[in-house]
């Protein structure tokens, strides 16, 4: 094994991270990712991944990393105080709305409201003006809707 790149980590994430290596000379390669803790004391290796290198597709721009489905991920950290991260992916361009509701069904915040292109997104929610408790957040995109719970502990 040889190191081909060193990248900064993003801490805990529920979205698959994508890494690319350009200029590969072989038709197939084996890769693995090594994760280190912040003090470089411990490391963990991923399983080997064999990648078929398709020169034709890459040269013509046919490699597509667009999500294939709508997904609203669980916020992290959860429970949280007072901020948390919400990640989501959308396969089509369109208007996206993410709102937060209390358990009585009253809207307490709109986090995202606007046009987004297909892709992977992450947004922060600041609940410093809310009281401790259980809340739900909902992603609406066209006919797609998904809801998840989160807990604010102050």
XYZ file of N, CA, C and O in Angstrom:
616
model
N 0.833 -1.179 0.000
C 0.000 0.000 0.000
C 0.872 1.236 0.000
O 1.913 1.277 0.634
N 0.408 2.258 -0.689
C 1.100 3.540 -0.661
C 0.069 4.645 -0.482
O -1.070 4.532 -0.923
N 0.479 5.716 0.173
C -0.412 6.841 0.408
C -0.487 7.676 -0.864
O 0.538 8.067 -1.422
N -1.714 7.940 -1.331
C -1.875 8.766 -2.527
C -2.426 10.136 -2.199
O -2.344 11.048 -2.999
N -3.012 10.284 -1.000
C -3.550 11.588 -0.607
C -3.800 11.586 0.892
O -4.052 10.548 1.490
N -3.730 12.760 1.488
C -4.091 12.955 2.877
C -5.117 14.071 2.917
O -4.881 15.164 2.410
N -6.271 13.763 3.487
C -7.371 14.714 3.522
C -7.795 14.968 4.955
O -7.700 14.084 5.797
N -8.285 16.164 5.220
C -8.841 16.459 6.539
C -10.168 15.744 6.692
O -10.954 15.681 5.754
N -10.407 15.237 7.881
C -11.665 14.554 8.151
C -12.774 15.550 8.422
O -12.541 16.744 8.590
N -14.001 15.044 8.452
C -15.149 15.914 8.711
C -15.890 15.499 9.966
O -17.033 15.837 10.156
N -15.230 14.749 10.831
C -15.841 14.256 12.066
C -16.956 13.283 11.727
O -16.884 12.576 10.741
N -18.007 13.265 12.515
C -19.096 12.315 12.307
C -19.980 12.779 11.160
O -20.392 13.926 11.122
N -20.265 11.874 10.237
C -21.107 12.221 9.103
C -21.931 11.016 8.698
O -21.439 9.900 8.700
N -23.191 11.255 8.358
C -24.053 10.183 7.897
C -24.139 10.136 6.377
O -24.824 9.303 5.820
N -23.465 11.029 5.731
C -23.445 11.031 4.277
C -22.156 10.385 3.818
O -21.081 10.703 4.326
N -22.248 9.463 2.860
C -21.046 8.865 2.315
C -20.155 9.959 1.760
O -20.621 10.874 1.086
N -18.884 9.865 2.067
C -17.928 10.834 1.561
C -17.316 10.281 0.292
O -17.035 9.098 0.186
N -17.100 11.144 -0.673
C -16.550 10.717 -1.946
C -15.164 11.294 -2.110
O -14.940 12.477 -1.868
N -14.223 10.428 -2.499
C -12.862 10.843 -2.749
C -12.520 10.429 -4.171
O -12.926 9.375 -4.633
N -11.795 11.258 -4.861
C -11.431 10.914 -6.227
C -9.927 10.964 -6.390
O -9.238 11.722 -5.721
N -9.432 10.133 -7.258
C -8.021 10.120 -7.614
C -7.963 10.153 -9.130
O -8.446 9.256 -9.793
N -7.435 11.215 -9.689
C -7.400 11.328 -11.141
C -6.080 10.816 -11.680
O -5.096 10.705 -10.960
N -6.093 10.510 -12.970
C -4.872 10.114 -13.646
C -4.455 8.687 -13.382
O -3.289 8.346 -13.527
N -5.374 7.832 -12.973
C -5.030 6.435 -12.725
C -4.582 5.777 -14.015
O -5.167 5.985 -15.066
N -3.537 4.980 -13.948
C -2.989 4.377 -15.155
C -3.434 2.955 -15.382
O -3.190 2.389 -16.428
N -4.059 2.329 -14.407
C -4.478 0.938 -14.531
C -5.959 0.848 -14.852
O -6.705 1.779 -14.642
N -6.358 -0.341 -15.322
C -7.775 -0.530 -15.603
C -8.572 -0.882 -14.348
O -9.770 -0.760 -14.325
N -7.900 -1.360 -13.326
C -8.572 -1.579 -12.045
C -7.562 -1.348 -10.930
O -6.391 -1.659 -11.058
N -8.038 -0.791 -9.850
C -7.194 -0.449 -8.711
C -7.863 -0.897 -7.435
O -9.086 -1.031 -7.383
N -7.088 -1.098 -6.382
C -7.631 -1.393 -5.068
C -7.316 -0.210 -4.165
O -6.198 0.296 -4.147
N -8.316 0.221 -3.426
C -8.152 1.332 -2.504
C -8.642 0.922 -1.134
O -9.469 0.020 -0.993
N -8.175 1.628 -0.125
C -8.762 1.573 1.200
C -8.509 2.926 1.850
O -7.545 3.625 1.524
N -9.390 3.296 2.742
C -9.292 4.581 3.420
C -8.827 4.326 4.849
O -9.302 3.403 5.515
N -7.886 5.140 5.293
C -7.391 5.035 6.665
C -7.831 6.271 7.426
O -7.518 7.398 7.038
N -8.562 6.073 8.498
C -9.029 7.180 9.331
C -8.187 7.228 10.593
O -7.924 6.197 11.210
N -7.741 8.435 10.951
C -6.956 8.626 12.169
C -7.718 9.530 13.120
O -8.483 10.382 12.685
N -7.458 9.356 14.425
C -8.075 10.269 15.380
C -7.334 11.615 15.333
O -6.321 11.756 14.646
N -7.841 12.604 16.053
C -7.304 13.961 15.959
C -5.869 14.077 16.458
O -5.171 15.025 16.117
N -5.385 13.110 17.247
C -4.007 13.158 17.747
C -3.102 12.158 17.043
O -1.977 11.922 17.467
N -3.593 11.552 15.963
C -2.845 10.570 15.170
C -2.367 9.368 15.987
O -1.351 8.775 15.688
N -3.127 9.012 17.032
C -2.742 7.873 17.861
C -3.349 6.571 17.356
O -2.735 5.523 17.452
N -4.571 6.640 16.881
C -5.279 5.428 16.473
C -5.694 5.552 15.018
O -6.036 6.630 14.557
N -5.665 4.443 14.320
C -6.130 4.486 12.934
C -6.980 3.258 12.644
O -6.855 2.227 13.285
N -7.825 3.417 11.684
C -8.769 2.377 11.295
C -8.777 2.315 9.779
O -8.841 3.354 9.127
N -8.697 1.130 9.219
C -8.687 0.965 7.770
C -10.038 0.444 7.290
O -10.634 -0.424 7.914
N -10.491 0.966 6.166
C -11.711 0.458 5.545
C -11.403 -0.870 4.867
O -10.243 -1.248 4.691
N -12.436 -1.564 4.445
C -12.249 -2.754 3.622
C -11.689 -2.331 2.273
O -11.851 -1.184 1.843
N -11.038 -3.251 1.596
C -10.534 -2.963 0.255
C -11.689 -2.767 -0.702
O -12.703 -3.463 -0.628
N -11.538 -1.821 -1.595
C -12.534 -1.573 -2.635
C -11.818 -1.658 -3.968
O -10.825 -0.957 -4.198
N -12.293 -2.525 -4.838
C -11.712 -2.629 -6.170
C -12.504 -1.725 -7.094
O -13.728 -1.798 -7.153
N -11.818 -0.870 -7.782
C -12.467 0.110 -8.643
C -12.080 -0.166 -10.094
O -10.899 -0.236 -10.429
N -13.077 -0.344 -10.917
C -12.829 -0.474 -12.354
C -12.704 0.929 -12.917
O -13.602 1.751 -12.771
N -11.611 1.204 -13.536
C -11.341 2.532 -14.066
C -11.844 2.588 -15.502
O -11.427 1.817 -16.354
N -12.764 3.476 -15.771
C -13.368 3.587 -17.092
C -12.891 4.878 -17.746
O -13.440 5.943 -17.517
N -11.853 4.778 -18.547
C -11.290 5.964 -19.198
C -12.296 6.651 -20.124
O -12.372 7.858 -20.189
N -13.078 5.862 -20.837
C -14.058 6.427 -21.774
C -15.067 7.300 -21.043
O -15.324 8.424 -21.421
N -15.635 6.768 -19.961
C -16.656 7.517 -19.216
C -16.071 8.774 -18.604
O -16.668 9.841 -18.672
N -14.878 8.684 -18.035
C -14.305 9.853 -17.380
C -13.935 10.933 -18.403
O -14.193 12.109 -18.190
N -13.374 10.549 -19.519
C -12.974 11.536 -20.532
C -14.168 12.284 -21.101
O -14.062 13.426 -21.486
N -15.294 11.642 -21.173
C -16.462 12.262 -21.773
C -17.419 12.846 -20.738
O -18.508 13.281 -21.066
N -17.032 12.838 -19.482
C -17.847 13.449 -18.439
C -19.090 12.658 -18.075
O -20.060 13.215 -17.594
N -19.071 11.329 -18.283
C -20.248 10.522 -17.999
C -20.292 10.006 -16.566
O -21.227 9.342 -16.184
N -19.275 10.275 -15.771
C -19.275 9.818 -14.397
C -20.223 10.718 -13.614
O -20.071 11.927 -13.589
N -21.230 10.117 -13.002
C -22.305 10.877 -12.360
C -22.368 10.550 -10.877
O -22.587 9.412 -10.495
N -22.173 11.558 -10.040
C -22.255 11.374 -8.593
C -23.547 11.940 -8.027
O -23.643 12.206 -6.837
N -24.543 12.156 -8.855
C -25.826 12.688 -8.412
C -26.561 11.627 -7.588
O -26.591 10.464 -7.974
N -27.161 12.016 -6.470
C -27.918 11.041 -5.682
C -29.035 10.411 -6.516
O -29.594 11.056 -7.405
N -29.363 9.184 -6.212
C -30.408 8.451 -6.944
C -31.758 8.487 -6.244
O -32.758 8.076 -6.802
N -31.781 8.971 -4.985
C -33.033 9.004 -4.236
C -32.996 10.142 -3.227
O -31.949 10.665 -2.886
N -34.186 10.514 -2.750
C -34.295 11.503 -1.686
C -33.964 10.824 -0.360
O -34.430 9.707 -0.098
N -33.176 11.489 0.468
C -32.874 10.974 1.798
C -32.747 12.150 2.758
O -32.065 13.123 2.457
N -33.407 12.032 3.904
C -33.234 12.963 5.007
C -32.554 12.159 6.115
O -33.107 11.184 6.613
N -31.339 12.547 6.472
C -30.566 11.809 7.461
C -30.912 12.268 8.873
O -31.388 13.385 9.075
N -30.618 11.391 9.828
C -30.794 11.735 11.232
C -29.822 12.850 11.602
O -28.664 12.797 11.209
N -30.321 13.842 12.310
C -29.455 14.944 12.726
C -28.359 14.441 13.659
O -28.501 13.394 14.304
N -27.258 15.180 13.723
C -26.205 14.859 14.684
C -25.570 16.148 15.169
O -25.492 17.104 14.417
N -25.169 16.243 16.397
C -25.445 15.216 17.403
C -26.925 15.204 17.771
O -27.632 16.166 17.521
N -27.352 14.133 18.369
C -28.726 13.993 18.827
C -28.722 13.086 20.048
O -28.365 11.926 19.901
N -29.052 13.599 21.210
C -29.546 14.922 21.562
C -28.480 16.001 21.321
O -27.299 15.700 21.207
N -28.951 17.263 21.295
C -28.056 18.376 21.004
C -28.371 19.573 21.886
O -29.423 19.653 22.501
N -27.410 20.509 21.952
C -27.586 21.758 22.702
C -26.529 22.755 22.243
O -25.353 22.515 22.488
N -26.840 23.865 21.671
C -28.123 24.248 21.092
C -28.154 24.061 19.576
O -29.146 24.351 18.948
N -27.031 23.589 18.968
C -27.028 23.452 17.508
C -26.849 21.997 17.097
O -26.244 21.196 17.817
N -27.365 21.682 15.926
C -27.233 20.348 15.360
C -27.112 20.468 13.848
O -27.462 21.495 13.262
N -26.612 19.424 13.218
C -26.429 19.385 11.772
C -27.456 18.461 11.153
O -27.672 17.351 11.636
N -28.074 18.925 10.073
C -29.042 18.118 9.326
C -28.518 17.963 7.907
O -28.207 18.954 7.244
N -28.410 16.723 7.463
C -27.924 16.432 6.119
C -29.041 15.788 5.308
O -29.870 15.057 5.842
N -29.018 16.064 4.004
C -30.030 15.494 3.118
C -29.477 15.425 1.706
O -28.484 16.071 1.378
N -30.113 14.594 0.896
C -29.724 14.492 -0.515
C -30.978 14.516 -1.368
O -32.029 14.021 -0.959
N -30.836 15.134 -2.546
C -31.970 15.231 -3.471
C -31.504 14.846 -4.870
O -30.465 15.305 -5.326
N -32.266 13.986 -5.559
C -31.848 13.524 -6.877
C -32.262 14.448 -8.020
O -31.777 14.288 -9.133
N -33.165 15.396 -7.752
C -33.666 16.276 -8.815
C -33.628 17.726 -8.350
O -33.788 18.020 -7.167
N -33.445 18.636 -9.294
C -33.547 20.059 -8.987
C -34.974 20.369 -8.569
O -35.925 19.766 -9.085
N -35.128 21.307 -7.644
C -36.478 21.688 -7.250
C -36.501 22.505 -5.979
O -35.465 22.786 -5.379
N -37.704 22.880 -5.590
C -37.890 23.631 -4.354
C -37.840 22.678 -3.171
O -38.511 21.649 -3.161
N -37.056 23.055 -2.168
C -36.843 22.234 -0.981
C -37.278 23.039 0.231
O -36.947 24.219 0.349
N -37.991 22.384 1.136
C -38.392 23.020 2.383
C -38.057 22.069 3.523
O -38.405 20.891 3.473
N -37.368 22.598 4.541
C -37.150 21.847 5.779
C -37.666 22.716 6.910
O -37.204 23.842 7.100
N -38.641 22.174 7.635
C -39.239 22.897 8.759
C -39.128 22.066 10.020
O -39.079 20.833 9.966
N -39.135 22.768 11.160
C -39.089 22.122 12.466
C -40.408 22.397 13.168
O -40.925 23.519 13.123
N -40.944 21.344 13.818
C -42.233 21.433 14.514
C -42.072 20.935 15.944
O -41.274 20.028 16.216
N -42.873 21.500 16.843
C -42.921 20.946 18.198
C -43.897 19.770 18.189
O -44.516 19.464 17.155
N -44.062 19.112 19.330
C -44.922 17.920 19.377
C -46.404 18.230 19.259
O -47.210 17.322 19.036
N -46.775 19.503 19.376
C -48.169 19.885 19.163
C -48.457 20.128 17.681
O -49.589 20.401 17.304
N -47.415 20.052 16.856
C -47.570 20.265 15.414
C -47.396 21.702 14.983
O -47.585 22.013 13.812
N -47.012 22.570 15.902
C -46.791 23.973 15.553
C -45.405 24.148 14.954
O -44.421 23.629 15.484
N -45.337 24.890 13.857
C -44.050 25.173 13.229
C -43.251 26.117 14.124
O -43.748 27.144 14.565
N -41.987 25.755 14.403
C -41.137 26.608 15.230
C -39.988 27.223 14.440
O -39.401 28.200 14.885
N -39.679 26.657 13.261
C -38.586 27.207 12.462
C -38.638 26.666 11.038
O -39.052 25.531 10.806
N -38.221 27.502 10.093
C -37.986 27.057 8.713
C -36.478 27.129 8.489
O -35.884 28.201 8.564
N -35.879 25.985 8.234
C -34.422 25.914 8.086
C -34.001 26.156 6.643
O -33.042 26.861 6.372
N -34.711 25.538 5.710
C -34.408 25.678 4.280
C -35.720 25.949 3.561
O -36.726 25.299 3.837
N -35.697 26.895 2.630
C -36.888 27.171 1.824
C -36.417 27.830 0.528
O -36.193 29.028 0.486
N -36.240 27.009 -0.511
C -35.789 27.575 -1.770
C -35.408 26.520 -2.785
O -35.492 25.317 -2.531
N -34.953 26.976 -3.935
C -34.573 26.100 -5.032
C -33.183 25.527 -4.792
O -32.260 26.256 -4.428
N -33.034 24.226 -4.993
C -31.740 23.550 -4.861
C -31.538 22.652 -6.074
O -32.488 22.057 -6.577
N -30.305 22.551 -6.528
C -29.982 21.605 -7.586
C -29.745 20.238 -6.961
O -29.467 20.135 -5.757
N -29.846 19.188 -7.751
C -29.631 17.840 -7.251
C -28.260 17.754 -6.602
O -27.283 18.295 -7.118
N -28.189 17.086 -5.444
C -26.902 16.956 -4.773
C -27.054 16.624 -3.306
O -28.121 16.265 -2.829
N -25.938 16.766 -2.599
C -25.841 16.461 -1.176
C -25.727 17.773 -0.420
O -24.938 18.636 -0.788
N -26.477 17.909 0.670
C -26.505 19.169 1.405
C -26.408 18.923 2.906
O -26.764 17.858 3.410
N -25.944 19.969 3.597
C -25.827 19.958 5.040
C -26.191 21.346 5.528
O -25.775 22.341 4.949
N -26.991 21.416 6.585
C -27.392 22.701 7.144
C -27.368 22.621 8.662
O -27.509 21.542 9.238
N -27.165 23.765 9.293
C -27.131 23.845 10.748
C -28.478 24.351 11.265
O -29.084 25.224 10.650
N -28.911 23.800 12.388
C -30.111 24.278 13.046
C -29.725 24.772 14.429
O -29.161 24.029 15.238
N -30.032 26.029 14.709
C -29.738 26.642 16.002
C -31.043 26.746 16.791
O -31.942 27.498 16.425
N -31.119 26.004 17.876
C -32.335 25.961 18.681
C -32.164 26.705 19.997
O -32.846 26.408 20.979
N -31.273 27.692 20.018
C -31.002 28.404 21.275
C -32.222 29.145 21.807
O -32.314 29.392 23.005
N -33.180 29.473 20.948
C -34.382 30.186 21.404
C -35.511 29.231 21.806
O -36.573 29.686 22.240
N -35.286 27.928 21.691
C -36.324 26.941 22.020
C -36.061 26.302 23.375
O -34.926 26.290 23.860
N -37.098 25.743 23.966
C -36.933 25.036 25.231
C -36.592 23.576 24.975
O -36.817 23.047 23.888
N -36.051 22.931 25.990
C -35.711 21.509 25.891
C -36.947 20.707 25.505
O -38.057 21.038 25.899
N -36.712 19.653 24.749
C -37.829 18.791 24.391
C -37.599 18.058 23.086
O -36.544 18.140 22.472
N -38.624 17.343 22.683
C -38.597 16.569 21.452
C -39.217 17.400 20.333
O -40.273 18.008 20.510
N -38.543 17.431 19.174
C -39.014 18.160 18.000
C -38.937 17.230 16.793
O -38.243 16.213 16.824
N -39.662 17.575 15.756
C -39.557 16.841 14.498
C -39.152 17.821 13.408
O -39.486 18.999 13.457
N -38.387 17.314 12.446
C -38.037 18.118 11.280
C -38.463 17.367 10.035
O -38.422 16.140 9.990
N -38.945 18.126 9.052
C -39.543 17.533 7.858
C -38.946 18.143 6.603
O -38.893 19.359 6.450
N -38.521 17.257 5.698
C -38.048 17.652 4.370
C -39.187 17.432 3.392
O -39.765 16.343 3.337
N -39.522 18.468 2.629
C -40.531 18.353 1.577
C -39.892 18.796 0.269
O -39.318 19.884 0.188
N -39.988 17.927 -0.733
C -39.440 18.222 -2.058
C -40.404 17.636 -3.081
O -40.435 16.422 -3.281
N -41.208 18.491 -3.705
C -42.212 17.989 -4.639
C -43.194 17.094 -3.903
O -43.767 17.471 -2.881
N -43.350 15.855 -4.372
C -44.259 14.909 -3.721
C -43.592 14.111 -2.607
O -44.245 13.342 -1.909
N -42.272 14.299 -2.432
C -41.539 13.566 -1.403
C -41.593 14.307 -0.077
O -41.402 15.520 -0.015
N -41.860 13.560 0.999
C -41.825 14.108 2.354
C -41.231 13.064 3.275
O -41.593 11.880 3.200
N -40.312 13.491 4.145
C -39.771 12.597 5.166
C -39.594 13.396 6.446
O -39.211 14.560 6.416
N -39.888 12.741 7.571
C -39.843 13.393 8.878
C -38.971 12.574 9.823
O -39.013 11.344 9.802
N -38.208 13.287 10.665
C -37.375 12.638 11.683
C -37.501 13.392 13.003
O -37.860 14.561 13.023
N -37.178 12.689 14.096
C -37.240 13.287 15.436
C -35.866 13.734 15.884
O -34.846 13.133 15.510
N -35.832 14.771 16.734
C -34.595 15.206 17.365
C -34.896 15.695 18.774
O -36.015 16.130 19.058
N -33.894 15.621 19.642
C -34.076 15.978 21.029
C -33.126 17.114 21.411
O -31.918 17.004 21.244
N -33.711 18.187 21.932
C -32.951 19.336 22.418
C -32.863 19.220 23.935
O -33.870 19.147 24.615
N -31.627 19.146 24.463
C -31.401 19.077 25.905
C -30.583 20.286 26.324
O -29.466 20.472 25.882
N -31.150 21.118 27.163
C -30.417 22.306 27.643
C -29.993 22.107 29.073
O -30.562 21.397 29.828
